[in-house]
């Protein structure tokens, strides 16, 4: 799955996750909302550069040859080559070509060409991607700068304080999640009143908390203000810079960039939304869409087959509550056909991570008997190997239960959602 695009956060973690992407990740939760547009680093950095934020000079390449050319053109003392995928943790990632590290520094343009060859067209797996990783179609070739200190900076919309919050830590770099988990006192926050905007003293205080000294403090504060203005201007839900670093020459630089955008703002951010790169979309998601089914991937092992987004969320939460982890949810929607039920099962059972399937359908518009027929057909034809727990309620449910009972298939019937979740979690735990 394209981890950074998918998601949602379960139960009690939601509050924490809403506060900060790094808190969420420290909990092993992905917080990027499914609907939030996510851009590649090079696209985010272009937006930053256009808005007065300091980033390195760079080119983007799709072939090793172009990467080599770009490296030469930069005429830099040192070059940094970075795989462009939406997930973070690239520095410590591994390519399917065997190459270790999605971020490489070198002084030799020829090395850039050779490394790019081992990146482009291969999958890069990081802590934030699925095991198989994400295919790399582009690399960024940038002028490398020495970094004397790495800090962490993020601006996000925080539900708990009804507006933007700036989150920062003097201990930035690749292991920021670790800092959030073990040294929470090193995480600083600055709540911004969206109507009054960011105050000079707030930006300065954050710069100071991040450990910027002397003239660097003003420079960092200035960068923070520019990032905040960009955050508002592009209708971002999150701007994350890690590392937000300083160079020995006394420059504050955004070495990495991750911006998510509020999809509700699409109508007034046409240029940004036109940059959406769907090549990282989950193929299962695309396949599901072909049958008018909505699929959302997560990282657990219980597949959820539901109708309606509300029921999907409730199902995921209750699985969470009983100690399980949803693998995904597939939303049937309203006017469902038996063939869609079959396709849905086909998709779910093809996912190797799925160890149990939980069906939770409330028949309002949907006729439960159609679902039951779809389920029994799918079970037989696909020779379903994983435990199946079914909770049906609503229209024509008696007929549906009869169909399931008389099918002779090993289907676990559940009386309600709680019961269904318990049974699904237990079936996985007993394996
Ligand atoms: P991520 O691993 O996906 O977060 O990718 P980053 O862009 O953050 O790069 C990972 C790490 O590489 C950073 O934390 C830096 O330590 C290092 N790095 C990235 N760019 C540069 C650079 O221009 N110069 C130096 N010296 N290190 C860099
Ligand atoms: Mn980074």
XYZ file of C-alpha atoms and ligand atoms in Angstrom:
460
model
C 0.000 0.000 0.000
C 1.126 3.527 -0.495
C 1.502 3.983 3.200
C 1.730 7.681 3.254
C -1.500 8.121 1.397
C -3.556 5.652 3.268
C -4.943 5.718 6.611
C -6.417 6.528 9.770
C -5.801 6.261 13.345
C -7.576 4.034 15.789
C -9.352 4.792 19.011
C -7.309 6.278 21.762
C -4.374 7.051 19.533
C -6.376 9.412 17.461
C -6.038 12.294 19.882
C -2.290 11.923 20.069
C -1.914 11.407 16.378
C -3.963 14.466 15.652
C -1.453 16.462 17.638
C 1.584 15.590 15.660
C 2.720 13.332 12.886
C 5.727 12.448 14.925
C 3.754 11.454 18.006
C 1.624 9.311 15.797
C 4.569 7.668 14.148
C 6.193 7.083 17.497
C 3.107 5.018 18.248
C 3.485 3.174 14.994
C 0.438 4.834 13.564
C 0.224 6.522 10.218
C -1.687 9.682 10.399
C -1.826 10.927 6.895
C -5.462 11.176 6.010
C -6.541 9.263 2.963
C -7.965 12.336 1.351
C -5.021 14.602 1.933
C -3.005 15.333 -1.118
C 0.628 14.615 -0.583
C 3.359 15.961 -2.830
C 6.853 14.714 -3.507
C 9.760 16.422 -1.773
C 10.895 18.207 -4.945
C 7.411 19.649 -5.469
C 7.168 20.811 -1.870
C 10.628 22.355 -2.063
C 9.677 24.239 -5.198
C 6.738 25.755 -3.321
C 9.039 26.625 -0.442
C 11.667 28.219 -2.663
C 8.967 30.276 -4.406
C 7.914 31.566 -1.010
C 11.263 32.639 0.344
C 12.085 29.498 2.287
C 15.704 28.370 2.046
C 16.229 25.060 0.250
C 19.194 23.685 -1.683
C 19.565 24.082 -5.436
C 18.273 20.957 -7.139
C 17.220 19.164 -10.312
C 14.829 16.267 -10.751
C 15.713 13.269 -12.942
C 13.835 10.239 -14.208
C 16.811 8.443 -15.760
C 20.335 7.723 -14.531
C 21.684 9.640 -17.505
C 19.714 12.756 -16.576
C 20.793 12.372 -12.954
C 24.428 12.340 -14.067
C 23.863 15.420 -16.247
C 22.157 17.207 -13.396
C 24.999 16.368 -11.030
C 27.475 17.907 -13.480
C 25.333 20.974 -14.088
C 25.062 21.718 -10.373
C 28.833 22.320 -10.169
C 28.597 21.674 -6.459
C 31.396 20.711 -4.103
C 29.224 17.840 -2.963
C 25.971 16.371 -4.262
C 23.067 14.737 -2.475
C 20.986 12.216 -4.396
C 17.532 11.496 -3.002
C 14.906 8.985 -4.080
C 11.508 10.650 -4.424
C 8.758 8.685 -2.749
C 5.976 10.003 -0.564
C 7.028 8.092 2.545
C 9.672 9.344 4.952
C 12.597 7.450 6.442
C 14.274 7.215 3.056
C 17.735 7.747 4.492
C 17.513 4.393 6.250
C 15.529 2.640 3.524
C 16.599 -0.256 1.292
C 16.022 -0.686 -2.451
C 14.897 -3.871 -4.159
C 18.137 -3.530 -6.160
C 20.028 -4.177 -2.940
C 21.223 -0.575 -2.602
C 21.050 0.673 0.961
C 19.880 4.221 1.689
C 17.507 6.423 -0.275
C 19.699 9.481 0.387
C 23.356 9.507 -0.711
C 26.101 12.108 -0.529
C 28.983 12.119 -2.972
C 31.492 14.514 -4.549
C 31.622 12.564 -7.814
C 28.899 13.127 -10.457
C 29.689 9.695 -11.956
C 28.758 8.112 -8.640
C 25.430 9.971 -8.819
C 24.769 8.291 -12.177
C 25.674 4.857 -10.816
C 23.582 5.241 -7.691
C 20.603 6.621 -9.628
C 20.721 3.470 -11.747
C 20.223 1.395 -8.597
C 17.343 3.615 -7.446
C 15.207 4.328 -10.494
C 12.714 1.622 -11.340
C 13.344 -0.204 -8.056
C 11.228 -0.265 -4.929
C 12.385 1.594 -1.863
C 11.189 0.174 1.461
C 11.335 2.355 4.559
C 9.853 2.288 8.054
C 6.889 4.174 6.639
C 6.132 2.006 3.601
C 4.725 -1.480 3.270
C 7.344 -4.247 3.279
C 7.584 -4.386 -0.487
C 8.297 -0.657 -0.619
C 7.330 1.908 -3.221
C 8.627 2.179 -6.764
C 11.003 5.060 -7.377
C 10.274 6.979 -10.569
C 12.207 10.139 -9.836
C 15.325 11.210 -8.006
C 16.318 14.620 -6.725
C 19.866 15.716 -7.429
C 20.737 18.603 -5.108
C 23.681 20.613 -3.972
C 24.751 19.082 -0.660
C 25.487 21.378 2.254
C 27.290 20.527 5.455
C 24.942 20.250 8.383
C 26.218 21.317 11.793
C 22.926 20.717 13.590
C 19.635 19.010 12.714
C 16.381 20.161 14.293
C 12.753 19.168 13.659
C 9.995 21.546 12.648
C 6.385 20.906 11.705
C 3.308 23.058 11.323
C -0.018 21.323 11.450
C -3.700 21.845 11.976
C -4.443 20.585 15.429
C -7.959 19.598 16.323
C -7.302 19.884 20.061
C -6.468 23.581 19.866
C -8.719 24.426 16.953
C -6.012 25.760 14.737
C -2.405 25.637 13.620
C 0.326 24.450 15.916
C 4.046 24.612 15.368
C 5.850 21.603 16.763
C 9.619 21.574 17.029
C 12.533 19.779 18.600
C 16.219 20.637 18.855
C 16.850 16.921 18.289
C 15.867 16.593 14.656
C 17.164 14.224 12.041
C 16.147 10.752 11.100
C 15.236 9.488 14.561
C 12.732 12.118 15.613
C 10.109 9.463 16.443
C 12.512 8.107 19.017
C 12.830 11.558 20.595
C 9.059 11.947 20.809
C 8.787 8.588 22.532
C 11.731 8.814 24.930
C 12.296 12.547 25.482
C 8.923 14.254 25.171
C 10.343 17.269 27.043
C 12.409 17.985 23.947
C 9.271 18.536 21.897
C 8.115 22.160 21.903
C 4.815 23.551 20.750
C 3.563 26.944 19.767
C -0.168 27.378 19.205
C -1.043 29.977 16.606
C -4.226 32.023 16.626
C -5.245 31.712 13.007
C -6.917 35.136 13.006
C -4.001 36.980 14.589
C -1.349 35.029 12.739
C 2.104 34.093 13.921
C 3.676 36.632 16.307
C 7.348 37.599 16.132
C 7.912 36.459 19.696
C 6.366 33.072 18.933
C 8.662 32.493 15.980
C 11.665 33.656 18.031
C 10.732 31.473 20.979
C 10.478 28.429 18.713
C 13.842 29.299 17.111
C 15.352 29.527 20.579
C 13.760 26.246 21.681
C 15.231 24.638 18.610
C 18.642 25.782 19.826
C 19.396 28.457 17.238
C 21.841 31.008 18.672
C 22.913 34.568 17.913
C 22.073 35.805 14.407
C 20.888 32.306 13.493
C 17.955 32.745 15.858
C 16.486 35.611 13.862
C 17.130 33.792 10.616
C 15.403 30.642 11.892
C 12.462 32.715 13.182
C 12.180 34.333 9.776
C 12.131 30.912 8.081
C 9.494 29.683 10.539
C 7.291 32.685 9.716
C 7.698 32.102 5.993
C 6.824 28.445 6.440
C 3.749 29.437 8.401
C 2.647 31.839 5.670
C 3.171 29.124 3.077
C 1.175 26.699 5.248
C -1.801 29.089 5.137
C -1.391 30.122 1.536
C -1.491 26.600 0.115
C -4.165 25.296 2.518
C -1.783 22.763 4.009
C -2.794 20.414 6.782
C 0.830 19.741 7.545
C 4.262 21.084 6.682
C 7.051 18.930 8.074
C 10.730 19.809 7.794
C 13.154 17.245 9.144
C 15.902 18.179 9.273
C 15.401 21.890 9.673
C 19.130 22.367 9.890
C 21.971 24.806 10.218
C 25.162 24.881 8.207
C 28.659 25.712 9.490
C 28.461 28.823 7.281
C 25.556 30.081 9.363
C 22.586 29.327 7.158
C 19.256 27.876 8.246
C 18.101 25.400 5.586
C 15.116 23.106 5.048
C 16.894 19.886 4.099
C 13.735 17.842 3.732
C 10.107 18.787 3.068
C 6.763 17.117 3.383
C 3.554 19.021 2.777
C 0.034 17.650 2.950
C -2.905 19.604 1.630
C -6.508 19.909 2.659
C -8.593 18.301 -0.065
C -11.502 20.579 0.781
C -9.413 23.404 -0.655
C -9.006 21.764 -4.032
C -11.276 24.318 -5.673
C -8.908 27.154 -4.849
C -5.617 25.296 -5.121
C -5.937 24.052 -8.667
C -2.252 24.345 -9.495
C -1.247 22.323 -6.484
C -3.815 19.607 -6.997
C -2.781 19.329 -10.631
C 0.594 18.120 -9.328
C -1.010 15.060 -7.714
C 1.046 12.047 -8.619
C -1.122 8.944 -8.514
C 1.647 6.525 -9.446
C 2.011 5.630 -5.782
C -1.633 4.786 -5.345
C -2.328 1.353 -4.052
C -3.108 -0.955 -6.983
C -5.782 -2.670 -4.866
C -7.398 0.738 -4.365
C -7.498 1.285 -8.115
C -8.818 -2.221 -8.774
C -11.538 -1.736 -6.142
C -12.560 1.537 -7.772
C -13.169 -0.385 -11.014
C -15.990 -2.203 -9.225
C -17.281 0.904 -7.482
C -15.831 -0.243 -4.206
C -13.823 1.984 -1.912
C -10.699 0.378 -0.531
C -8.427 1.787 2.124
C -5.303 -0.066 3.156
C -3.902 -0.146 6.669
C -1.178 -2.217 8.235
C -2.949 -4.857 10.326
C -4.251 -8.323 9.425
C -8.060 -8.197 9.729
C -9.891 -7.270 6.546
C -13.076 -5.284 7.094
C -15.893 -5.540 4.639
C -18.489 -2.900 5.418
C -20.997 -0.521 3.959
C -20.623 3.171 4.659
C -17.679 5.197 5.921
C -19.164 5.586 9.393
C -19.527 1.859 9.848
C -16.000 1.428 8.505
C -14.581 3.741 11.144
C -16.640 2.119 13.899
C -15.517 -1.332 12.786
C -11.863 -0.313 12.756
C -12.161 1.280 16.195
C -13.830 -1.722 17.752
C -11.243 -4.095 16.296
C -8.648 -1.777 17.791
C -10.447 -1.823 21.128
C -10.270 -5.608 21.241
C -6.553 -5.582 20.536
C -6.672 -6.306 16.821
C -5.455 -4.369 13.816
C -7.427 -3.770 10.633
C -5.658 -4.678 7.391
C -7.966 -2.505 5.352
C -11.545 -1.682 4.818
C -13.599 -2.155 1.760
C -16.706 -0.074 1.545
C -19.526 -1.556 -0.479
C -21.561 1.604 -0.587
C -25.267 1.593 -1.333
C -26.851 -0.218 -4.294
C -24.834 -3.365 -4.144
C -24.786 -6.284 -6.572
C -23.897 -9.868 -5.797
C -20.988 -9.616 -8.234
C -19.509 -6.723 -6.271
C -19.534 -8.821 -3.116
C -17.656 -11.499 -5.010
C -15.091 -9.002 -6.341
C -14.679 -7.546 -2.886
C -13.840 -10.958 -1.444
C -11.487 -11.632 -4.276
C -9.585 -8.426 -3.528
C -9.508 -9.015 0.207
C -8.441 -12.644 0.024
C -5.673 -11.845 -2.482
C -3.969 -9.615 0.081
C -1.304 -11.773 1.764
C -1.501 -9.772 4.992
C -5.129 -10.641 5.552
C -5.524 -13.377 8.189
C -9.237 -12.985 8.857
C -12.180 -11.249 7.231
C -14.853 -9.431 9.156
C -18.074 -8.602 7.329
C -20.100 -5.911 9.014
C -23.036 -4.851 6.902
C -26.087 -2.963 7.906
C -28.813 -3.517 5.383
C -30.703 -0.327 4.830
C -30.740 0.152 1.099
C -28.662 -2.972 0.845
C -30.527 -6.269 0.913
C -28.730 -8.653 3.290
C -29.734 -11.694 1.245
C -27.774 -10.356 -1.725
C -24.758 -9.995 0.507
C -25.208 -13.500 1.891
C -25.441 -14.986 -1.602
C -22.341 -13.056 -2.664
C -20.473 -14.288 0.396
C -21.326 -17.966 -0.078
C -20.506 -17.826 -3.770
C -17.163 -16.159 -3.078
C -16.313 -18.621 -0.293
C -16.885 -21.575 -2.582
C -15.282 -20.259 -5.734
C -12.292 -18.643 -4.089
C -11.846 -21.482 -1.602
C -11.422 -18.948 1.133
C -8.652 -20.020 3.506
C -8.972 -17.439 6.273
C -11.574 -17.299 9.050
C -14.673 -15.352 8.153
C -16.832 -13.575 10.697
C -20.135 -12.173 9.518
C -22.423 -9.697 11.149
C -25.462 -8.757 9.117
C -28.297 -6.609 10.309
C -31.282 -4.941 8.688
C -33.255 -5.561 5.542
C -34.020 -9.209 4.867
C -31.582 -10.358 7.525
C -33.535 -13.543 8.354
C -33.264 -14.782 4.810
C -29.574 -13.846 4.816
C -28.933 -15.838 7.984
C -30.738 -18.826 6.539
C -28.551 -18.701 3.415
C -25.379 -18.561 5.490
C -26.500 -21.324 7.891
C -27.567 -23.689 5.160
C -24.415 -23.105 3.128
C -22.454 -25.528 5.286
C -19.495 -23.146 5.067
C -17.335 -22.444 8.143
C -18.678 -18.953 8.637
C -18.732 -17.527 12.145
C -21.939 -15.650 12.736
C -21.806 -12.691 15.092
C -24.722 -11.165 16.936
C -23.427 -7.615 16.921
C -20.375 -5.550 16.068
C -18.700 -6.117 19.417
C -19.149 -9.860 19.120
C -17.913 -9.778 15.530
C -14.758 -7.863 16.412
C -14.010 -10.177 19.356
C -14.395 -13.244 17.153
C -12.238 -11.813 14.383
C -9.476 -10.795 16.787
C -9.604 -14.206 18.501
C -9.435 -16.061 15.178
C -6.231 -14.243 14.294
C -4.712 -14.649 17.767
C -5.344 -18.394 17.728
C -3.431 -18.953 14.553
P 14.322 11.032 4.990
O 15.239 9.986 5.534
O 13.306 10.473 4.053
O 13.700 11.848 6.061
O 15.231 11.997 4.071
P 16.032 13.334 4.440
O 15.904 14.256 3.328
O 15.652 13.862 5.761
O 17.534 12.829 4.484
C 17.988 11.926 5.467
C 19.237 12.440 6.130
O 20.254 12.675 5.164
C 19.059 13.797 6.810
O 18.561 13.670 8.116
C 20.471 14.328 6.788
O 21.187 13.855 7.907
C 21.059 13.724 5.540
N 21.107 14.759 4.487
C 20.139 15.102 3.617
N 20.537 16.115 2.830
C 21.791 16.429 3.215
C 22.775 17.398 2.802
O 22.576 18.215 1.899
N 23.960 17.394 3.459
C 24.239 16.551 4.473
N 25.430 16.639 5.059
N 23.356 15.611 4.873
C 22.148 15.562 4.273
Mn 13.705 13.759 6.673
